[in-house]
Coordinates of C-alpha atoms and ligand atoms in Angstrom, one line a residue:
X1 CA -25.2 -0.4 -6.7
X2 CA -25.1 -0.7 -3.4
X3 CA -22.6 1.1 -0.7
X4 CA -20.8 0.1 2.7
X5 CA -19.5 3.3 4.1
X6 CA -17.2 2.7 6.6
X7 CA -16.3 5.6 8.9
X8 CA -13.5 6.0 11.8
X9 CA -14.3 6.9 15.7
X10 CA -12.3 7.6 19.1
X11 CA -8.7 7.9 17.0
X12 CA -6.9 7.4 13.9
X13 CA -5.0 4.4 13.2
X14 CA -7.7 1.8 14.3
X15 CA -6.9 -0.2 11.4
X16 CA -10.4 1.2 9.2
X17 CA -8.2 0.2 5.9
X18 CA -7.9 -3.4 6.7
X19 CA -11.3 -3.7 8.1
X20 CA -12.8 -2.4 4.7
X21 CA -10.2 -4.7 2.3
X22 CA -11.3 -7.6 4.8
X23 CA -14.5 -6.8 4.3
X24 CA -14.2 -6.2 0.1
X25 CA -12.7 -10.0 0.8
X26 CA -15.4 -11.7 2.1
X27 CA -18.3 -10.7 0.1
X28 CA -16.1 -11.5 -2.9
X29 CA -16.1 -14.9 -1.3
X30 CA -19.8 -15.0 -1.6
X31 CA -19.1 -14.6 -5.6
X32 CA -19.8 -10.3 -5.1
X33 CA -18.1 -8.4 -7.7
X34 CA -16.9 -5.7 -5.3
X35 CA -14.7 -2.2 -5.5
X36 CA -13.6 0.0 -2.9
X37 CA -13.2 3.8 -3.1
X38 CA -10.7 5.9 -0.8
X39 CA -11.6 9.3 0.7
X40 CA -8.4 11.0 2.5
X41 CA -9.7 14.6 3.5
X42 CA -6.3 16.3 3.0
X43 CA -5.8 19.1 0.5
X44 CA -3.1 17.2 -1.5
X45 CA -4.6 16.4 -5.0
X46 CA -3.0 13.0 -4.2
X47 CA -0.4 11.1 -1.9
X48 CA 2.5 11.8 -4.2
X49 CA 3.9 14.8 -2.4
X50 CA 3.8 13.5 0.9
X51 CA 6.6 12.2 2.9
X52 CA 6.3 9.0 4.4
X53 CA 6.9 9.8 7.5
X54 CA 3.8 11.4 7.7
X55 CA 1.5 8.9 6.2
X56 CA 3.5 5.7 5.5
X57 CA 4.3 4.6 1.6
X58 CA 2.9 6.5 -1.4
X59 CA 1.5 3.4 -3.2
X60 CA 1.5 3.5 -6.4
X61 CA -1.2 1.8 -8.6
X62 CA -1.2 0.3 -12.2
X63 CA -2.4 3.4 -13.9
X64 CA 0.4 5.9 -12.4
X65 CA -2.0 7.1 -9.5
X66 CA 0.2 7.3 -6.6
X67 CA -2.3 6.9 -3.5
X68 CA -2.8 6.4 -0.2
X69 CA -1.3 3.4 1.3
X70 CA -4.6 1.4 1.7
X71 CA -5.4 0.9 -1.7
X72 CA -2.5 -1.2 -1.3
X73 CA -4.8 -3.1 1.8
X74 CA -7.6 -3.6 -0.9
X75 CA -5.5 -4.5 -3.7
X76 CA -3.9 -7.3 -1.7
X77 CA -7.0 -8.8 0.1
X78 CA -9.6 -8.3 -2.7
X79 CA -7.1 -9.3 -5.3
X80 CA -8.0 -6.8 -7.8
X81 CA -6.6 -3.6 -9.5
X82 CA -7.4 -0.3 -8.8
X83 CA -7.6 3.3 -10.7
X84 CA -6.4 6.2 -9.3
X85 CA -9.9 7.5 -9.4
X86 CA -10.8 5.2 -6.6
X87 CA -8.5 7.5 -4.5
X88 CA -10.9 10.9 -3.7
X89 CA -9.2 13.4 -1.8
X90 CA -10.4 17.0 -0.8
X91 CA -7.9 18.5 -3.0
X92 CA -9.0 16.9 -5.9
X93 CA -13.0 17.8 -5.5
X94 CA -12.2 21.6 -4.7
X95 CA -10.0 21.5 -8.1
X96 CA -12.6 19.4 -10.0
X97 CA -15.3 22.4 -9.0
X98 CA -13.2 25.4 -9.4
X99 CA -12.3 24.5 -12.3
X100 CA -15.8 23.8 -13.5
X101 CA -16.4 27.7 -11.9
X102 CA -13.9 28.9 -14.0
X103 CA -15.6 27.2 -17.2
X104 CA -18.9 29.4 -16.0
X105 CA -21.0 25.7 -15.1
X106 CA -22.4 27.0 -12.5
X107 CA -23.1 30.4 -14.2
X108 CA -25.4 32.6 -11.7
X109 CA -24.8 30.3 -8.7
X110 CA -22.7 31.3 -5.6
X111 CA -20.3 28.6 -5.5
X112 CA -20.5 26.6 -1.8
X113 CA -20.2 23.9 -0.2
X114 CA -23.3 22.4 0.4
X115 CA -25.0 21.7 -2.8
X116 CA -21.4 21.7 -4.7
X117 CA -18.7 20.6 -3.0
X118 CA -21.3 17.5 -1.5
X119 CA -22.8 17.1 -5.6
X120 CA -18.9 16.4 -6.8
X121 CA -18.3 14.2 -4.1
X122 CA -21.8 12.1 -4.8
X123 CA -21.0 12.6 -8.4
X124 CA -17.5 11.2 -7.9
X125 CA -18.3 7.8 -6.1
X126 CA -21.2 6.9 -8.3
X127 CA -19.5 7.4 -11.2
X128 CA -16.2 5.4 -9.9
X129 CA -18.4 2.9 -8.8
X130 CA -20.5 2.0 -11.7
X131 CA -17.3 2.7 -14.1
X132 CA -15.8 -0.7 -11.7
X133 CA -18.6 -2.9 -13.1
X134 CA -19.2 -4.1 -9.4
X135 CA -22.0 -4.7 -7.1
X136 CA -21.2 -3.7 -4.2
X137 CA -19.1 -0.5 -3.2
X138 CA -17.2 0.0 -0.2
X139 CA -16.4 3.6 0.5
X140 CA -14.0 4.2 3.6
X141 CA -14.1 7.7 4.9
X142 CA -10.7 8.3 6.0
X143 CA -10.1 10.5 9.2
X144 CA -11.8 10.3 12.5
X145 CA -15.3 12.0 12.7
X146 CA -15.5 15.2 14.0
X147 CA -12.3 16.5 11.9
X148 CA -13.2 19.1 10.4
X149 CA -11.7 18.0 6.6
X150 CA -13.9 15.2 6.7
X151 CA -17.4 17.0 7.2
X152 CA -18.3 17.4 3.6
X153 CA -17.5 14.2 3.0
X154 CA -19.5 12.9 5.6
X155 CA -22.8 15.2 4.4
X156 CA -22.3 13.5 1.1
X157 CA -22.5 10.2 1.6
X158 CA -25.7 11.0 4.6
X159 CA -27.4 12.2 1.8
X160 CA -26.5 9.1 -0.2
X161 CA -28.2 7.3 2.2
X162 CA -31.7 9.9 2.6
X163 CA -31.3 9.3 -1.2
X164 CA -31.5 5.6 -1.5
X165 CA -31.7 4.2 2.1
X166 CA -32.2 0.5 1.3
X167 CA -28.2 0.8 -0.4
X168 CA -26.3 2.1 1.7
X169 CA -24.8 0.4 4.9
X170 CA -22.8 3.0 7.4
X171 CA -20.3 1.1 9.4
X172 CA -18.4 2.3 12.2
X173 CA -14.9 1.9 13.4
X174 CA -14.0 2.3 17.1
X175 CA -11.9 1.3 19.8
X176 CA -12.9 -0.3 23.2
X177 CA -9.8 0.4 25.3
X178 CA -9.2 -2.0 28.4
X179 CA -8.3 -0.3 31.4
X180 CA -5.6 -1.5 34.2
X181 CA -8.2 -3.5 35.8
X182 CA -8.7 -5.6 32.6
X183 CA -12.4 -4.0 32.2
X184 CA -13.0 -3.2 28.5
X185 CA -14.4 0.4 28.6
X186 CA -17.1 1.7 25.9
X187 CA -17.4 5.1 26.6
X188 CA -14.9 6.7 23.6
X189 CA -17.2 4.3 21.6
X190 CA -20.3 5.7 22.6
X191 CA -19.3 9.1 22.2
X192 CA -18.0 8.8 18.7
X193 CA -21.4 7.4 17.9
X194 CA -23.4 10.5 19.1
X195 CA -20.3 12.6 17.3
X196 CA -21.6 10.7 14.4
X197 CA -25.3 11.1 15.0
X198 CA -24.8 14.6 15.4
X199 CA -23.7 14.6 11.6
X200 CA -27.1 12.7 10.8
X201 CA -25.6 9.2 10.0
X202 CA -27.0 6.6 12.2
X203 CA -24.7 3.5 11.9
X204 CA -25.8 0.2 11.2
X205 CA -23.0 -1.8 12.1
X206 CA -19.8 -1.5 14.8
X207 CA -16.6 -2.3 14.0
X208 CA -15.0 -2.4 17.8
X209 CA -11.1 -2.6 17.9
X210 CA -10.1 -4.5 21.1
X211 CA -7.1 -6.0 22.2
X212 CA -9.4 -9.3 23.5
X213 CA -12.8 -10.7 22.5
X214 CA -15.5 -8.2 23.4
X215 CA -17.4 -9.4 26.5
X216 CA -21.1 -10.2 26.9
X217 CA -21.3 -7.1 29.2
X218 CA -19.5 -4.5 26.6
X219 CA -21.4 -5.9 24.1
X220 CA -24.6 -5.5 25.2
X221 CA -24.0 -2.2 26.6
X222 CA -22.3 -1.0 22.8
X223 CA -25.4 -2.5 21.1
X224 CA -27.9 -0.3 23.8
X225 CA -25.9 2.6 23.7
X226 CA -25.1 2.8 19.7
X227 CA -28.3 1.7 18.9
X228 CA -27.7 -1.3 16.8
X229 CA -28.8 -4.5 17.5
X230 CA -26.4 -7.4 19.3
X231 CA -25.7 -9.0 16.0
X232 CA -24.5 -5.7 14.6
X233 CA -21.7 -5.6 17.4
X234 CA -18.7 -6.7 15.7
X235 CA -15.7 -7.9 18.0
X236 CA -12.5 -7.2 15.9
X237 CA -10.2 -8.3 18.7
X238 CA -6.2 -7.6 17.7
X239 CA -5.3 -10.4 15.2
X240 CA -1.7 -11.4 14.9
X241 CA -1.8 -11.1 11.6
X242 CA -3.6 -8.7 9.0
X243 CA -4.7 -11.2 6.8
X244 CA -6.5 -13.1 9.8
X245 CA -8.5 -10.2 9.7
X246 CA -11.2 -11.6 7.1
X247 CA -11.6 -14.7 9.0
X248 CA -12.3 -12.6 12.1
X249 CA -15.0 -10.9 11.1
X250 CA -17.0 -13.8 9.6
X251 CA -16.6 -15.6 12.7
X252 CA -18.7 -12.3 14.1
X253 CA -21.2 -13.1 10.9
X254 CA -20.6 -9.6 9.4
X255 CA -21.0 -11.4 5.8
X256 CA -24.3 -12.5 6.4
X257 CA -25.4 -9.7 8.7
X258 CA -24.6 -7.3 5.5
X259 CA -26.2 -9.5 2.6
X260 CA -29.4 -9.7 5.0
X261 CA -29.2 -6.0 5.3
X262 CA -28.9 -5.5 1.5
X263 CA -31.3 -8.4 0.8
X264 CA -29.2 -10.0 -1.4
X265 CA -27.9 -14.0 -1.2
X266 CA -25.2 -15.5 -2.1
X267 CA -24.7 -19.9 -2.9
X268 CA -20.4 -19.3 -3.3
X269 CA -18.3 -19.6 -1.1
X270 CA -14.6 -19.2 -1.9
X271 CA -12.7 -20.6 0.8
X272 CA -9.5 -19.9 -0.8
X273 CA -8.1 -17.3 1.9
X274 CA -9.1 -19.2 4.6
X275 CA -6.4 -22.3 3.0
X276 CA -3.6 -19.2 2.8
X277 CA -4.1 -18.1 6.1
X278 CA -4.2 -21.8 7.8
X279 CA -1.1 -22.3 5.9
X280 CA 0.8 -19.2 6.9
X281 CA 0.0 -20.1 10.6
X282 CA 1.9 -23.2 10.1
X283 CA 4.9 -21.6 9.2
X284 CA 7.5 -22.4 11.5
X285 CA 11.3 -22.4 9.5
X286 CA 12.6 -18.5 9.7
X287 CA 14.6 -16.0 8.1
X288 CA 16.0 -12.9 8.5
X289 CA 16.4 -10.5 6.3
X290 CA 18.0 -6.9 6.7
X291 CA 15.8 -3.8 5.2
X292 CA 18.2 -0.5 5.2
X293 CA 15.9 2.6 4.6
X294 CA 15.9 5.6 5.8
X295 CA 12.1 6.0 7.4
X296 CA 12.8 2.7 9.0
X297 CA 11.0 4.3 12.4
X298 CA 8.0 3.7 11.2
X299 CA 7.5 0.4 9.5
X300 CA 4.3 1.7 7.1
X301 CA 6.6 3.9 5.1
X302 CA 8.0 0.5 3.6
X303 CA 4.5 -1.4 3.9
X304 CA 4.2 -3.0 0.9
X305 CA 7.6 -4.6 0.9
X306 CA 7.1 -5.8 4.2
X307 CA 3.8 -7.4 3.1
X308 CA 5.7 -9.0 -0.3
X309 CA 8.4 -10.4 1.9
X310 CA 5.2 -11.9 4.0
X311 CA 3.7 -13.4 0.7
X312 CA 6.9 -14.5 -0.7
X313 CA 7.7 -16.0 2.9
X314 CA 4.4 -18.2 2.6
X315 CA 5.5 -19.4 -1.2
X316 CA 9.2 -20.7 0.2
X317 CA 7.1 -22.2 4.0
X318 CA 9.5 -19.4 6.3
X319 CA 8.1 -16.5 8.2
X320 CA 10.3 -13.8 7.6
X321 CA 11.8 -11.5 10.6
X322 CA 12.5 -7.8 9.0
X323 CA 16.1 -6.3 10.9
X324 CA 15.1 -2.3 9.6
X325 CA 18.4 -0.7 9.6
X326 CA 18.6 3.0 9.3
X327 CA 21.1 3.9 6.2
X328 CA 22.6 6.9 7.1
X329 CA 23.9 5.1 10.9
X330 CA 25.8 2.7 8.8
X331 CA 27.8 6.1 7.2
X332 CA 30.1 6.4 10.7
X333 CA 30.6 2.5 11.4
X334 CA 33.5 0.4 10.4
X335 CA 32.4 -2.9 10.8
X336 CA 29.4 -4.1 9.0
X337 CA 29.3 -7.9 10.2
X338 CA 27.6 -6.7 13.9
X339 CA 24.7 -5.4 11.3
X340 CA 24.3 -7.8 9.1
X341 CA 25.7 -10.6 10.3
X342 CA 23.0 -12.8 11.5
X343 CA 20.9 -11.5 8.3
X344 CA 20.3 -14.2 5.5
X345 CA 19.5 -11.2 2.9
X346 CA 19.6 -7.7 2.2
X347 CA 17.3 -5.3 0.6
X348 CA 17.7 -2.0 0.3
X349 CA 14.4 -0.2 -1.5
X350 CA 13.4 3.1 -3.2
X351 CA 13.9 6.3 -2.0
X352 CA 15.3 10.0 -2.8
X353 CA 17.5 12.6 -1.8
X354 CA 20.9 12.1 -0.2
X355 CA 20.4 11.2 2.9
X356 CA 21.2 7.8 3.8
X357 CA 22.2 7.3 0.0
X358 CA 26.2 6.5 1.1
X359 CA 25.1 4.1 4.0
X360 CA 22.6 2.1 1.4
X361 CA 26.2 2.2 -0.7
X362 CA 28.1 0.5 2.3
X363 CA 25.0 -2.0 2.4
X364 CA 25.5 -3.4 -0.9
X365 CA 29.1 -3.4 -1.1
X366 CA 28.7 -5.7 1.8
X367 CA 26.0 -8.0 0.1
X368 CA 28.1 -7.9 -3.0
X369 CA 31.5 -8.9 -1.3
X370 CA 29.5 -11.2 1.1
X371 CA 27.7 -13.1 -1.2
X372 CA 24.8 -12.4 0.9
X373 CA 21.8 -12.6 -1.4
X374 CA 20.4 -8.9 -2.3
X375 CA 17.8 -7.2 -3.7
X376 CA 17.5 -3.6 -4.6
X377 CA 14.4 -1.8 -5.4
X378 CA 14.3 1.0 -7.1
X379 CA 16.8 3.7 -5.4
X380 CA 18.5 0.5 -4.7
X381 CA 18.3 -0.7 -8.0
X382 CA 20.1 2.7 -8.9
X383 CA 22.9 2.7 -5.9
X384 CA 23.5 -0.9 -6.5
X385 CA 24.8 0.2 -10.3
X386 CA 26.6 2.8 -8.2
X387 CA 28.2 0.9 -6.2
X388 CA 29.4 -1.3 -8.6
X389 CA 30.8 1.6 -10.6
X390 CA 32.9 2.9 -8.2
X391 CA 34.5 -0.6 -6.4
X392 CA 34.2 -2.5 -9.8
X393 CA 34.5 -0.3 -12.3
X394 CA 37.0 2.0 -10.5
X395 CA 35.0 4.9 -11.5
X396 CA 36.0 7.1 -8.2
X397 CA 32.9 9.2 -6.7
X398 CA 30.9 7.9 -9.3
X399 CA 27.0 8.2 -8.5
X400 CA 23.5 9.3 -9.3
X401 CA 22.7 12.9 -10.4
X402 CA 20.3 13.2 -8.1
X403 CA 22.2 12.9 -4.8
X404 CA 25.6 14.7 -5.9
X405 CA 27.6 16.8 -8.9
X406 CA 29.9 13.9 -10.1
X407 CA 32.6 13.2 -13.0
X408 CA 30.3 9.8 -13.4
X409 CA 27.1 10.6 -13.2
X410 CA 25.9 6.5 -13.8
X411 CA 22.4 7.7 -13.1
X412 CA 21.0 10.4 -14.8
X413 CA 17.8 12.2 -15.2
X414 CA 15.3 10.8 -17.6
X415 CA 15.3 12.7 -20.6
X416 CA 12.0 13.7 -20.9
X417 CA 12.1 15.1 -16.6
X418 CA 14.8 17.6 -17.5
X419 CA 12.0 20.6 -17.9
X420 CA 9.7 19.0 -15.5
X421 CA 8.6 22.2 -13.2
X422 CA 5.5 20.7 -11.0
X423 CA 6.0 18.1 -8.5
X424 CA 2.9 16.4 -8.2
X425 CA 2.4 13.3 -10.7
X426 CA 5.4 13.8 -13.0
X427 CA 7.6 11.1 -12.3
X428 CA 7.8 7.8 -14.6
X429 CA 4.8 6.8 -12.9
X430 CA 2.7 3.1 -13.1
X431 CA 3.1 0.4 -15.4
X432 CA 5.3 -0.3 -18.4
X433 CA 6.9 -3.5 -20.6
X434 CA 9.8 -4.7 -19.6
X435 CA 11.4 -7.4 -22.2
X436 CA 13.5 -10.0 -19.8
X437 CA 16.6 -11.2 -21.5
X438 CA 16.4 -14.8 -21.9
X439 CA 18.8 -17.1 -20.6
X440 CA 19.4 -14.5 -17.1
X441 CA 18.4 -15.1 -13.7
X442 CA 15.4 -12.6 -14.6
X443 CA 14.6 -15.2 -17.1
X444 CA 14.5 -17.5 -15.0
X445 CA 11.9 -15.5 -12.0
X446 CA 9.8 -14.4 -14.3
X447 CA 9.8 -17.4 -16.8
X448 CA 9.0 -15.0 -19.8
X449 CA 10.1 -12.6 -22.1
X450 CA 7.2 -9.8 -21.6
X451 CA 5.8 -8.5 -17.8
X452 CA 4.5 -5.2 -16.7
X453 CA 5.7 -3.8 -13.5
X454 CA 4.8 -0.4 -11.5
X455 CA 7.0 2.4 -12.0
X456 CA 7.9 5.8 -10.3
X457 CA 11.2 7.3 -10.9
X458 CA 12.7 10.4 -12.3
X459 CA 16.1 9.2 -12.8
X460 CA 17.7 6.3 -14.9
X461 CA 20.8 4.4 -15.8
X462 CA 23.2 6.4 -17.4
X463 CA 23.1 4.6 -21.0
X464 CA 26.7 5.7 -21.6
X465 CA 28.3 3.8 -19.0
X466 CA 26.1 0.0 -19.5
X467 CA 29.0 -1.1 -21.8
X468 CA 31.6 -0.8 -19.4
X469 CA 29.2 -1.7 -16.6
X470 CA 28.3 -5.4 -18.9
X471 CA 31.9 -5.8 -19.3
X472 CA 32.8 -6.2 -16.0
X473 CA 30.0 -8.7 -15.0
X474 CA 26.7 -6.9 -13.8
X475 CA 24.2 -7.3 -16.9
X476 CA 21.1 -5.7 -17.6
X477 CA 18.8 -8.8 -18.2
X478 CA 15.7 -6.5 -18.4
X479 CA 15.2 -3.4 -20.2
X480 CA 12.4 -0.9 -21.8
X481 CA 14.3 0.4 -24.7
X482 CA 17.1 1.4 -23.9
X483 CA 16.3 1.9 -20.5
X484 CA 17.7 -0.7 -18.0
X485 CA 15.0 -2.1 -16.0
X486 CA 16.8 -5.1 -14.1
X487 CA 20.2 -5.6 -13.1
X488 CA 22.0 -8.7 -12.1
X489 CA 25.5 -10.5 -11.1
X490 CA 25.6 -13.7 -12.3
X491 CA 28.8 -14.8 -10.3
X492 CA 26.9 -13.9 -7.3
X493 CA 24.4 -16.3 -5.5
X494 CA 21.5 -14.1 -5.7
X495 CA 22.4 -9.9 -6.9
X496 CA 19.4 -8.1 -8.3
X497 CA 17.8 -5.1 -8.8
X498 CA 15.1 -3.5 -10.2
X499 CA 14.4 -0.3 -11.2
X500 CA 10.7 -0.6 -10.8
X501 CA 8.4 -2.4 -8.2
X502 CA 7.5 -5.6 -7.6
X503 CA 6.1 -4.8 -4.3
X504 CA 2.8 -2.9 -5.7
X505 CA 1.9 -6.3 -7.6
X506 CA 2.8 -9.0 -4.9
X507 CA -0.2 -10.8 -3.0
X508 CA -0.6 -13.0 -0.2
X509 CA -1.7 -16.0 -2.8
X510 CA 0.6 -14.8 -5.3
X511 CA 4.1 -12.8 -4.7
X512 CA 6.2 -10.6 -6.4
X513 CA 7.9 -13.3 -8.8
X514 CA 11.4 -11.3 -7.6
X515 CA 10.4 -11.6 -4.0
X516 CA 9.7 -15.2 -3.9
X517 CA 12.8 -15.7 -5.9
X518 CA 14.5 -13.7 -3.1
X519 CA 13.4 -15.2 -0.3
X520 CA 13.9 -18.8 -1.8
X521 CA 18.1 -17.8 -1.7
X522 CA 17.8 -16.3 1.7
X523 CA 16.4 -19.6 2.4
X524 CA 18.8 -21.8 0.7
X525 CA 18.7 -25.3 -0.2
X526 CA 17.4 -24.3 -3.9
Ligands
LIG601 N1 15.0 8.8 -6.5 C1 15.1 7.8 -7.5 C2 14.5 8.4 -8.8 O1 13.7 9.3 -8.8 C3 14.4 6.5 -7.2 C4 12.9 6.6 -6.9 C5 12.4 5.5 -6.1 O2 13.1 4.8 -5.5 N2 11.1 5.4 -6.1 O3 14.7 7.9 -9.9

């Protein structure tokens, strides 16, 4: 097996996810079975307990894990599926180990972090990796060296490398800021390399975030000063898009600069990215479509929605402009056409809690009596069932357990979640059947009676209320048993919702059949 490690310098946020999913793409265009493992350095067990304000979307992968948001990154560019294994946090280790402490394992030892702690975390990769059946293993390191939380981690995979020298690869991620005179300034760089050194890992390759090219002058002094040679300077100048990302980097000749590394050769070459990226820069037609959230401040807490509207967008030919509209700001306002009306769609997605819940109400009452074509995700998938309780139905203050005590409670808790104590990893969580009714709209995305989506909810649709929900004209055209997995309107242009989602599964070759079916009605001319 052989390893990329790709570490973080200078600050957070330097885009180290996409550079190792790029990177996970182009040596699976040289025919590479690759896998990538994510190490967050937080205490969490997992991601599921963490608001996304603080770290964007909890993604949620195939096999329930609910992980950090660049698994997502990897999923999408190396078009594969992940286990939640491949998601190694700190929390996880130090509960792996004490609980083989408490099973007397290490019987006589004093318990510590160097050789334990650093043995699980070895353990853990090598056993992820080989269980993947790939290759090649990338291994991004999240954090910025020098934290604290990540130091074990970064002692493990050193000793990886004094271990087997000739597999491992260390790459490092940095920023070259330019300053006011348009000089592009290596310093941070050079000092998150000796950061680095000071840990013992000597990295073979940089990674430099730039807004422009790198110039012959900052190059040669980052390949001096880091220690690497010129070719292992890589210029990853701000791309417009993520998923030019990939095509950046082999420009750079990172591809072939790794396989030399690694001795290995390759006679593929997939050039099957490079057609989808050349034909999303083409796109010129537009749309707009409204997204009413409530962490709509920062756009990564609904990134893989934004990503399936992106893929979708490419299926239909129209680049798709997001209008994020906070929910709970459309509670005070009377008029709802200065919101949405330049929008072609409206999607509301998944959330919890009552905040925002009655302005995400408002929303869909508008795309219902609009016509405006609307998807609902999840939470929205719930309120839109809601909504049409109360303004069809005439079910007054009807709505879902979970936001208020009501006489019609149309959601309700899932049965088996009523004596759920512990938060972390108990919801509905990853991937089910859903049997589409034929002769629906679902039907007709999906084209067959049997998919799997990705799941993670604790509430449901209140099975009491589906008859008199059916007889008024929203229908359930997907279902688990009898629990209601899409809902549609058929007298309206395009009404759906779903109670899982389709976001997790979409890629930029192949979206979310819901979301290109979405973004086809906000287009029109279908
Ligand atoms: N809060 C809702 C539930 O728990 C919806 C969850 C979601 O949107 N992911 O069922």
């Amino acid at each position: 097996m052989k390893y990329i490690i790709v570490t973080g310098g200078v600050m957070s946020g330097l885009g180290k996810g996409i550079t190792a999913a790029s990177i996970g793409r182009l040596l699976k265009n040289k025919g590479f079975r690759v896998t990538a493992i994510k190490i967050d350095p937080y205490l969490n067990c997992d991601a599921g307990t963490m608001n996304p304000f603080q770290h964007g979307e909890v993604y949620i992968l195939k096999d329930g894990g609910e992980v950090d948001l660049d698994l997502g990154h990897y999923e999408r560019f190396m078009n594969v599926e992940f286990e939640k294994d491949h998601n190694i946090t700190t929390g996880k280790i130090y509960r792996a180990v004490i609980e083989k402490e408490r099973r007397g394992e290490y019987l006589g030892s004093t318990v510590q972090i160097i050789p334990h702690i650093t043995n699980e975390i070895k353990d853990t990769i090598r056993k992820v990796a080989e269980k993947s059946g790939a290759e090649i293993c990338i291994v991004e390191v999240g954090g910025t060296v020098g934290d604290i939380e990540s130091m074990p981690f970064l002692e493990a995979v050193r000793q990886m490398h004094r271990e087997n020298p000739d597999d491992c690869i260390f790459i490092h991620v940095t920023l070259v800021p330019t300053d006011s005179m348009g000089d592009q300034k290596t310093k941070p760089s050079q000092h998150s390399v000796k950061e680095l050194r000071e840990v013992g890992i000597h990295p073979d390759i940089i990674v430099v975030r730039s807004k422009d090219r790198l110039n012959p002058s900052a190059r040669d002094k980052l390949a001096l000063f880091c220690d690497v040679p010129l070719a292992a300077v890589i210029s990853a100048y701000d791309a417009k898009e993520i998923y030019e990302v990939p095509l950046i980097l082999e420009e750079e000749g990172i591809s072939d600069y790794l396989l030399d590394r690694f001795k290995l050769t390759s006679e593929v070459d997939d050039t099957r990215w490079n057609d989808m990226v050349a034909k999303m820069r083409s796109l010129d037609k537009r749309v707009r479509i409204a997204v009413v959230g409530k962490y709509t401040e920062i756009e990564d807490a609904y990134l893989s929605i934004k990503e399936a509207l992106k893929h979708a967008g490419v299926d239909a030919g129209c680049l798709v402009d997001i209008n994020w509209v906070e929910a709970e700001e459309l509670e005070t306002m009377d008029d709802l056409d200065e919101v949405f009306g330049d929008v072609g769609g409206i999607l509301v997605p998944g959330g919890f809690g009552i905040r925002g819940s009655e302005g995400k109400i408002k929303a869909i009452e508008y795309a219902r009596e609009n016509r405006i074509p609307f998807l609902g995700l999840c939470f929205g998938f719930q309120l839109a069932v809601v909504e049409f309780a109360r303004n069809v139905l005439g079910l007054e203050g009807a709505s879902s357990a979970e936001i208020t005590d009501t006489p019609f409670p149309v959601i309700e808790i899932l049965p088996e979640q009523r004596d759920i104590e512990n938060m972390g990893g108990t919801m509905r969580l990853g991937n089910s059947e859903i049997t589409v009714l034929k002769g629906t709209r679902a039907y007709e995305i999906y084209g067959e009676e049997q998919i799997v989506e990705r799941h993670r909810h604790r509430y449901e649709v209140n099975p009491a209320y589906i008859t008199a929900i059916e007889d008024k004209g929203m229908i359930f055209s997907g279902k688990n048993g009898n629990r209601m997995e899409i809902v549609e309107i058929p007298s309206h242009p395009f009404f759906i919702g779903t109670q899982f989602h389709p976001e997790f599964k979409s890629k930029p070759d192949n979206p979310a059949p819901v979301f290109r079916a979405f973004v086809r009605a906000v287009r029109g001319d279908d």
